[in-house]
Amino acid sequence: MRTQVGIVGAGPAGLLLGHLLHLAGIESVVLENRSRTHVEERIRAGLLEQGTVEVLTEAGVAERLHREAMVHEGLELRFDGQSHRIPLTGLTGKRVTIYGQQEVVKDLIAVRLGAGAPLLFEVDRVALHDLETDAPSISFVHEGIAQRLHCDVIAGCDGFHGICRDSIPAGVLRAYERVYPFAWLGILAAAPPASHELIYARHERGFALATMRSPTLSRLYIQCRPEEDLTQWSDDRIWAELHARLAHRDHGSPVKEGPILQRGVTTMRSFVVEPMRFGRLFLAGDAAHIVPPTGAKGMNLAIADIRVLAQALEAFYRGRGTALLEAYSGRALARVWKAQRFSWWMTSLLHRFDGDDLFEHKLRLAELDYVCNSAAGAMTLAENYVGLPLAPG
């Protein structure tokens, strides 16, 4: 097989890159080790920055998004039993959008298959070769047949546990990591959302978050231990903890109960590798960086990476040289580290750490009070939450 760009991974990053290249007349093949059903049904983050929505709109894959998504113009911080709204749109002129990552994936798969562009699911034994040459290749097995894909460039969009980053020789990448001493116990419930906007709560028992997937589906989280045993969490215990942590001092709990459809524990880490490139292999999204979910930056960072990479590849194939390819890692990492800083800040502000004493707790409450009652503090949160500007084209 022969193509111009080989893409490993059919998540939002790999699929969007394939689509943007298709629009530019550049050939690509997307390889995915999971089934189409698995990729389309795995539940992931669902908050899109305005810049992400604009990228998807310009790419022509946001028709259903604009029809079905829930647009938010603010968020609520709840601490010390009181609520404080941050008017995101009033402060920045921008909004955020609730639209599940799996829905973005469905839209991108549909448009790629509709265009007849190559997308292979359930690919096995993937390996990368000759990355330091101008003729790299990908070997794999599909439907029992061993194949090799020859290409000019490989895009590693296969996530944190994928093979692309591990294909880079030891000592080339610098890895930066922080593992947090807590996790999120998350549920998806067939119940109306607790509020029409997200509620982030700091409570003496730990963090809680009330968000949603639709007007009839709620997504709720509580801080827990990384080694939490889900068998010890009955439905009644989960709901009791959510009511306690999200309660308003005067109005009680806004949480609405319903059948729990899914539950799981999400560990928390910050991770970045530099550079995001080795030879003709370019890493994007979770293959290169992970953020704790508190700031809702994971998929948004992946989309931002892909926009930069697609611009660089288009310039390369239009005969404008390799300058943008050479600059890809630096351009992407400038935004990645700002998102890491914000995600770390939000996580530190809202969670209880092992060993925190009353002094630390009071400091966090004072900082939250400053954020909510200072124009500068509220603007800092708002402009980071709705998304910092994308790298110029």
Short mmCIF file of C-alpha atoms in Angstrom, two decimals:
data_model
loop_
_atom_site.label_atom_id
_atom_site.label_comp_id
_atom_site.label_asym_id
_atom_site.label_seq_id
_atom_site.Cartn_x
_atom_site.Cartn_y
_atom_site.Cartn_z
CA MET A 1 0.00 0.00 0.00
CA ARG A 2 1.09 3.56 -0.64
CA THR A 3 -0.23 6.88 0.63
CA GLN A 4 1.10 10.32 1.51
CA VAL A 5 0.25 10.41 5.25
CA GLY A 6 -0.20 7.32 7.41
CA ILE A 7 -2.39 8.02 10.45
CA VAL A 8 -2.37 5.69 13.45
CA GLY A 9 -5.52 6.07 15.57
CA ALA A 10 -9.16 6.81 14.73
CA GLY A 11 -10.00 9.09 17.62
CA PRO A 12 -10.87 12.77 17.12
CA ALA A 13 -7.24 13.68 16.33
CA GLY A 14 -6.56 11.06 13.68
CA LEU A 15 -9.96 11.35 12.03
CA LEU A 16 -9.90 15.15 11.90
CA LEU A 17 -6.38 15.14 10.45
CA GLY A 18 -7.49 12.69 7.77
CA HIS A 19 -10.46 14.88 6.91
CA LEU A 20 -8.48 18.13 6.78
CA LEU A 21 -5.91 16.46 4.52
CA HIS A 22 -8.72 15.15 2.30
CA LEU A 23 -10.09 18.68 1.94
CA ALA A 24 -6.59 19.80 0.88
CA GLY A 25 -6.29 17.01 -1.68
CA ILE A 26 -3.71 15.06 0.35
CA GLU A 27 -4.05 11.28 0.56
CA SER A 28 -4.07 9.46 3.89
CA VAL A 29 -4.87 6.07 5.39
CA VAL A 30 -6.24 5.83 8.94
CA LEU A 31 -5.47 2.67 10.96
CA GLU A 32 -7.34 1.78 14.18
CA ASN A 33 -6.84 -1.31 16.35
CA ARG A 34 -10.36 -1.23 17.82
CA SER A 35 -13.70 -1.95 16.14
CA ARG A 36 -15.88 0.81 14.74
CA THR A 37 -18.51 0.04 17.38
CA HIS A 38 -15.99 0.40 20.20
CA VAL A 39 -14.62 3.69 18.86
CA GLU A 40 -18.07 5.20 18.38
CA GLU A 41 -19.44 4.11 21.75
CA ARG A 42 -16.60 4.79 24.22
CA ILE A 43 -17.63 7.68 26.44
CA ARG A 44 -15.11 10.50 26.71
CA ALA A 45 -15.05 14.23 27.44
CA GLY A 46 -17.83 16.37 26.11
CA LEU A 47 -16.93 20.05 26.51
CA LEU A 48 -15.69 21.91 23.42
CA GLU A 49 -13.97 25.28 23.42
CA GLN A 50 -15.29 27.84 20.98
CA GLY A 51 -12.12 27.50 18.90
CA THR A 52 -12.70 23.75 18.61
CA VAL A 53 -16.26 24.31 17.41
CA GLU A 54 -14.96 26.81 14.85
CA VAL A 55 -12.38 24.31 13.53
CA LEU A 56 -15.04 21.61 13.15
CA THR A 57 -17.41 24.07 11.52
CA GLU A 58 -14.81 25.26 9.01
CA ALA A 59 -14.08 21.60 8.23
CA GLY A 60 -17.74 21.00 7.39
CA VAL A 61 -18.34 18.36 10.08
CA ALA A 62 -20.41 20.34 12.60
CA GLU A 63 -23.93 20.26 11.16
CA ARG A 64 -25.24 17.81 13.79
CA LEU A 65 -23.17 19.51 16.47
CA HIS A 66 -24.92 22.84 15.87
CA ARG A 67 -28.30 21.10 15.79
CA GLU A 68 -27.96 18.96 18.93
CA ALA A 69 -25.27 20.47 21.17
CA MET A 70 -25.90 22.40 24.37
CA VAL A 71 -24.29 25.84 24.43
CA HIS A 72 -23.19 27.32 27.77
CA GLU A 73 -22.37 30.95 28.53
CA GLY A 74 -21.21 30.45 32.12
CA LEU A 75 -20.28 27.99 34.85
CA GLU A 76 -20.89 27.78 38.57
CA LEU A 77 -18.31 27.47 41.33
CA ARG A 78 -19.73 26.16 44.60
CA PHE A 79 -17.75 26.32 47.83
CA ASP A 80 -18.44 26.97 51.50
CA GLY A 81 -22.08 26.14 50.75
CA GLN A 82 -22.54 29.07 48.35
CA SER A 83 -22.74 29.39 44.57
CA HIS A 84 -20.89 31.86 42.36
CA ARG A 85 -21.47 32.11 38.61
CA ILE A 86 -18.62 32.95 36.25
CA PRO A 87 -20.17 34.64 33.19
CA LEU A 88 -17.88 33.21 30.51
CA THR A 89 -19.54 34.97 27.58
CA GLY A 90 -19.96 38.24 29.42
CA LEU A 91 -16.26 38.29 30.21
CA THR A 92 -14.79 36.92 26.98
CA GLY A 93 -17.48 37.06 24.30
CA LYS A 94 -17.00 33.30 23.84
CA ARG A 95 -19.02 30.21 24.76
CA VAL A 96 -18.41 26.53 25.43
CA THR A 97 -20.40 23.66 23.96
CA ILE A 98 -21.46 20.31 25.40
CA TYR A 99 -21.15 17.64 22.71
CA GLY A 100 -19.73 14.22 23.49
CA GLN A 101 -16.37 13.18 22.06
CA GLN A 102 -17.99 10.02 20.75
CA GLU A 103 -20.42 12.18 18.77
CA VAL A 104 -17.50 14.06 17.18
CA VAL A 105 -15.99 10.68 16.29
CA LYS A 106 -19.24 9.46 14.74
CA ASP A 107 -19.47 12.60 12.60
CA LEU A 108 -15.86 12.28 11.42
CA ILE A 109 -16.18 8.57 10.64
CA ALA A 110 -19.33 9.20 8.62
CA VAL A 111 -17.75 11.94 6.52
CA ARG A 112 -14.58 9.92 5.89
CA LEU A 113 -16.41 6.78 4.84
CA GLY A 114 -18.81 8.90 2.79
CA ALA A 115 -15.83 10.30 0.89
CA GLY A 116 -14.48 6.79 0.25
CA ALA A 117 -11.24 7.56 2.10
CA PRO A 118 -9.36 4.57 3.59
CA LEU A 119 -10.23 3.81 7.23
CA LEU A 120 -9.27 0.36 8.55
CA PHE A 121 -10.63 -0.90 11.87
CA GLU A 122 -9.41 -3.85 13.97
CA VAL A 123 -5.84 -3.55 12.71
CA ASP A 124 -3.39 -5.76 14.61
CA ARG A 125 0.39 -5.91 15.17
CA VAL A 126 1.09 -2.32 14.12
CA ALA A 127 4.78 -1.33 13.92
CA LEU A 128 6.56 1.76 12.58
CA HIS A 129 9.69 1.61 10.43
CA ASP A 130 12.39 3.93 9.02
CA LEU A 131 11.17 7.00 10.87
CA GLU A 132 14.41 8.90 10.31
CA THR A 133 14.20 8.54 6.54
CA ASP A 134 12.00 10.28 3.98
CA ALA A 135 10.22 6.96 3.32
CA PRO A 136 8.79 5.67 6.61
CA SER A 137 6.32 2.80 6.66
CA ILE A 138 3.78 1.07 8.88
CA SER A 139 3.45 -2.70 9.02
CA PHE A 140 0.21 -4.25 10.28
CA VAL A 141 -2.18 -7.15 9.97
CA HIS A 142 -5.75 -6.56 8.77
CA GLU A 143 -8.31 -9.32 8.30
CA GLY A 144 -5.54 -11.87 8.71
CA ILE A 145 -3.34 -10.40 5.97
CA ALA A 146 0.08 -8.87 6.75
CA GLN A 147 0.53 -5.55 4.97
CA ARG A 148 2.91 -2.60 4.82
CA LEU A 149 1.83 1.00 4.27
CA HIS A 150 4.52 3.18 2.65
CA CYS A 151 4.12 6.91 3.21
CA ASP A 152 5.93 10.23 3.42
CA VAL A 153 4.82 11.10 6.96
CA ILE A 154 3.29 9.25 9.92
CA ALA A 155 0.90 10.92 12.37
CA GLY A 156 0.81 9.25 15.79
CA CYS A 157 -2.72 9.87 17.04
CA ASP A 158 -3.12 6.63 18.96
CA GLY A 159 -3.47 7.92 22.50
CA PHE A 160 -1.47 7.64 25.69
CA HIS A 161 -1.21 3.84 25.55
CA GLY A 162 -0.56 3.61 21.79
CA ILE A 163 2.52 2.31 20.02
CA CYS A 164 3.68 5.47 18.26
CA ARG A 165 5.36 7.26 21.17
CA ASP A 166 7.00 3.99 22.23
CA SER A 167 8.41 3.59 18.70
CA ILE A 168 10.74 6.53 19.30
CA PRO A 169 14.20 5.44 20.50
CA ALA A 170 14.95 5.80 24.19
CA GLY A 171 16.56 9.08 25.17
CA VAL A 172 15.04 11.15 22.35
CA LEU A 173 11.99 12.41 24.23
CA ARG A 174 11.90 14.33 27.47
CA ALA A 175 8.89 13.30 29.55
CA TYR A 176 7.29 15.49 32.23
CA GLU A 177 4.70 13.86 34.48
CA ARG A 178 2.68 14.42 37.62
CA VAL A 179 0.37 11.73 39.01
CA TYR A 180 -2.28 13.07 41.39
CA PRO A 181 -3.10 11.27 44.66
CA PHE A 182 -6.81 11.07 43.86
CA ALA A 183 -9.18 10.03 41.10
CA TRP A 184 -12.75 10.68 39.92
CA LEU A 185 -15.59 8.25 40.41
CA GLY A 186 -17.87 9.13 37.51
CA ILE A 187 -21.39 8.04 36.63
CA LEU A 188 -23.67 8.48 33.64
CA ALA A 189 -27.28 8.62 34.85
CA ALA A 190 -30.64 8.74 33.10
CA ALA A 191 -31.63 11.89 34.93
CA PRO A 192 -32.02 15.58 34.05
CA PRO A 193 -28.91 17.71 34.74
CA ALA A 194 -28.54 19.31 38.15
CA SER A 195 -28.28 22.72 36.48
CA HIS A 196 -28.37 24.20 32.98
CA GLU A 197 -24.64 24.94 33.40
CA LEU A 198 -21.77 22.98 34.96
CA ILE A 199 -21.29 23.06 38.73
CA TYR A 200 -17.74 22.69 40.09
CA ALA A 201 -17.79 22.14 43.85
CA ARG A 202 -15.07 22.19 46.49
CA HIS A 203 -16.29 20.48 49.66
CA GLU A 204 -14.62 19.33 52.86
CA ARG A 205 -15.33 15.74 51.72
CA GLY A 206 -13.69 16.35 48.33
CA PHE A 207 -14.37 17.68 44.84
CA ALA A 208 -17.59 17.12 42.90
CA LEU A 209 -18.73 18.04 39.39
CA ALA A 210 -22.21 18.09 37.88
CA THR A 211 -22.28 18.15 34.11
CA MET A 212 -24.45 16.61 31.39
CA ARG A 213 -24.55 14.83 28.05
CA SER A 214 -28.10 15.86 27.07
CA PRO A 215 -31.28 17.26 28.66
CA THR A 216 -32.02 13.73 29.92
CA LEU A 217 -28.52 12.39 30.68
CA SER A 218 -26.37 13.61 33.57
CA ARG A 219 -22.64 13.05 34.01
CA LEU A 220 -21.55 13.40 37.65
CA TYR A 221 -18.19 12.98 39.39
CA ILE A 222 -16.85 12.80 42.93
CA GLN A 223 -13.25 12.80 44.11
CA CYS A 224 -12.13 9.39 45.35
CA ARG A 225 -8.98 7.32 45.88
CA PRO A 226 -7.14 6.03 42.77
CA GLU A 227 -7.46 2.46 44.08
CA GLU A 228 -11.19 2.84 44.79
CA ASP A 229 -13.17 -0.43 44.76
CA LEU A 230 -16.40 0.21 42.84
CA THR A 231 -18.08 -2.75 44.52
CA GLN A 232 -18.03 -0.70 47.73
CA TRP A 233 -20.03 2.07 46.07
CA SER A 234 -23.72 1.25 45.99
CA ASP A 235 -26.10 3.51 44.09
CA ASP A 236 -27.36 4.90 47.39
CA ARG A 237 -23.83 5.73 48.57
CA ILE A 238 -22.99 7.49 45.28
CA TRP A 239 -26.14 9.61 45.36
CA ALA A 240 -25.68 10.48 49.03
CA GLU A 241 -22.13 11.68 48.38
CA LEU A 242 -23.21 13.75 45.37
CA HIS A 243 -26.03 15.36 47.34
CA ALA A 244 -23.67 16.23 50.20
CA ARG A 245 -20.88 17.72 48.08
CA LEU A 246 -23.08 19.66 45.64
CA ALA A 247 -25.56 21.00 48.18
CA HIS A 248 -26.24 24.72 48.51
CA ARG A 249 -26.42 26.01 52.07
CA ASP A 250 -29.84 27.58 51.55
CA HIS A 251 -31.36 25.57 48.70
CA GLY A 252 -30.16 22.05 49.32
CA SER A 253 -28.92 19.63 46.67
CA PRO A 254 -29.68 20.29 42.98
CA VAL A 255 -28.84 16.70 42.01
CA LYS A 256 -31.62 14.72 40.36
CA GLU A 257 -31.43 10.96 40.72
CA GLY A 258 -32.08 8.34 38.07
CA PRO A 259 -30.87 4.92 36.91
CA ILE A 260 -27.06 4.75 36.76
CA LEU A 261 -26.12 3.58 33.27
CA GLN A 262 -22.33 3.60 33.59
CA ARG A 263 -19.78 4.04 36.35
CA GLY A 264 -16.00 4.05 36.48
CA VAL A 265 -12.90 5.47 38.11
CA THR A 266 -10.68 7.92 36.19
CA THR A 267 -7.13 8.41 37.40
CA MET A 268 -5.60 11.88 37.23
CA ARG A 269 -2.26 12.77 35.69
CA SER A 270 -0.44 15.52 33.85
CA PHE A 271 1.96 14.35 31.15
CA VAL A 272 3.90 15.99 28.32
CA VAL A 273 6.67 14.78 26.01
CA GLU A 274 9.02 17.05 24.14
CA PRO A 275 9.52 17.25 21.24
CA MET A 276 6.28 16.03 19.66
CA ARG A 277 8.22 14.79 16.65
CA PHE A 278 10.90 12.27 15.69
CA GLY A 279 12.02 12.26 12.06
CA ARG A 280 8.89 11.79 9.94
CA LEU A 281 6.73 10.79 12.93
CA PHE A 282 4.55 13.53 14.43
CA LEU A 283 2.70 12.94 17.72
CA ALA A 284 -0.64 14.60 18.42
CA GLY A 285 -3.25 14.56 21.16
CA ASP A 286 -2.99 12.07 24.01
CA ALA A 287 0.01 10.39 22.37
CA ALA A 288 1.97 13.49 23.37
CA HIS A 289 0.19 14.93 26.38
CA ILE A 290 -2.43 14.20 29.04
CA VAL A 291 -4.21 16.73 31.26
CA PRO A 292 -6.38 16.12 34.32
CA PRO A 293 -10.02 16.47 33.24
CA THR A 294 -10.80 19.33 35.62
CA GLY A 295 -10.17 22.01 32.98
CA ALA A 296 -11.83 20.05 30.12
CA LYS A 297 -8.82 20.47 27.81
CA GLY A 298 -8.02 16.97 26.53
CA MET A 299 -9.91 16.80 23.24
CA ASN A 300 -9.54 20.53 22.70
CA LEU A 301 -5.75 20.24 22.83
CA ALA A 302 -5.86 17.35 20.37
CA ILE A 303 -7.89 19.42 17.91
CA ALA A 304 -5.47 22.34 18.32
CA ASP A 305 -2.51 20.02 17.60
CA ILE A 306 -4.19 18.72 14.46
CA ARG A 307 -4.93 22.18 13.14
CA VAL A 308 -1.23 23.06 13.41
CA LEU A 309 -0.10 19.74 11.90
CA ALA A 310 -2.57 19.95 9.00
CA GLN A 311 -1.33 23.45 8.16
CA ALA A 312 2.27 22.20 8.16
CA LEU A 313 1.49 19.20 5.97
CA GLU A 314 -0.46 21.28 3.49
CA ALA A 315 2.47 23.70 3.18
CA PHE A 316 4.83 20.75 2.67
CA TYR A 317 2.74 19.23 -0.11
CA ARG A 318 2.18 22.62 -1.74
CA GLY A 319 5.93 22.93 -2.22
CA ARG A 320 6.47 25.55 0.48
CA GLY A 321 9.18 23.56 2.23
CA THR A 322 9.46 21.97 5.66
CA ALA A 323 9.60 25.09 7.84
CA LEU A 324 6.15 24.53 9.37
CA LEU A 325 6.85 20.84 9.91
CA GLU A 326 10.04 21.79 11.72
CA ALA A 327 8.07 24.29 13.82
CA TYR A 328 5.16 21.94 14.60
CA SER A 329 6.33 20.77 18.01
CA GLY A 330 7.16 24.24 19.31
CA ARG A 331 3.89 25.74 18.06
CA ALA A 332 1.81 22.96 19.57
CA LEU A 333 3.67 22.83 22.88
CA ALA A 334 3.22 26.56 23.50
CA ARG A 335 -0.51 25.95 23.86
CA VAL A 336 -0.12 22.57 25.54
CA TRP A 337 1.84 24.00 28.46
CA LYS A 338 -0.64 26.82 29.00
CA ALA A 339 -3.44 24.25 29.12
CA GLN A 340 -1.38 22.14 31.52
CA ARG A 341 -0.93 25.12 33.80
CA PHE A 342 -4.66 25.88 33.81
CA SER A 343 -5.65 22.25 34.35
CA TRP A 344 -3.16 21.91 37.23
CA TRP A 345 -4.46 25.16 38.75
CA MET A 346 -8.12 24.12 38.53
CA THR A 347 -7.30 20.69 39.94
CA SER A 348 -5.28 22.11 42.84
CA LEU A 349 -7.93 24.73 43.61
CA LEU A 350 -10.90 22.37 43.81
CA HIS A 351 -9.54 19.08 45.23
CA ARG A 352 -8.42 18.00 48.66
CA PHE A 353 -4.90 16.58 48.76
CA ASP A 354 -3.66 13.98 51.22
CA GLY A 355 -2.17 15.84 54.16
CA ASP A 356 -4.09 19.06 53.58
CA ASP A 357 -4.78 20.78 56.87
CA LEU A 358 -7.25 23.49 57.78
CA PHE A 359 -4.72 26.15 56.76
CA GLU A 360 -4.54 24.76 53.20
CA HIS A 361 -8.31 24.50 53.06
CA LYS A 362 -8.73 28.13 54.10
CA LEU A 363 -6.18 29.24 51.51
CA ARG A 364 -8.14 27.49 48.75
CA LEU A 365 -11.37 29.10 49.91
CA ALA A 366 -9.69 32.51 49.90
CA GLU A 367 -8.42 31.93 46.36
CA LEU A 368 -11.87 30.82 45.18
CA ASP A 369 -13.38 33.92 46.78
CA TYR A 370 -10.84 36.06 44.93
CA VAL A 371 -11.59 34.37 41.60
CA CYS A 372 -15.31 34.91 42.02
CA ASN A 373 -15.22 38.47 43.34
CA SER A 374 -12.31 39.99 41.43
CA ALA A 375 -12.73 41.07 37.80
CA ALA A 376 -9.14 40.03 37.12
CA GLY A 377 -9.56 36.67 38.84
CA ALA A 378 -12.79 35.84 37.04
CA MET A 379 -11.29 36.86 33.69
CA THR A 380 -8.27 34.61 34.21
CA LEU A 381 -10.52 31.60 34.74
CA ALA A 382 -12.92 32.54 31.95
CA GLU A 383 -10.40 33.17 29.18
CA ASN A 384 -8.59 29.90 29.91
CA TYR A 385 -11.80 27.90 30.23
CA VAL A 386 -13.31 29.01 26.91
CA GLY A 387 -9.92 28.40 25.26
CA LEU A 388 -6.85 30.49 24.56
CA PRO A 389 -6.39 31.58 20.94
CA LEU A 390 -5.33 28.92 18.47
CA ALA A 391 -1.91 29.25 16.85
CA PRO A 392 -2.11 31.64 13.87
CA GLY A 393 -2.51 29.96 10.49
#
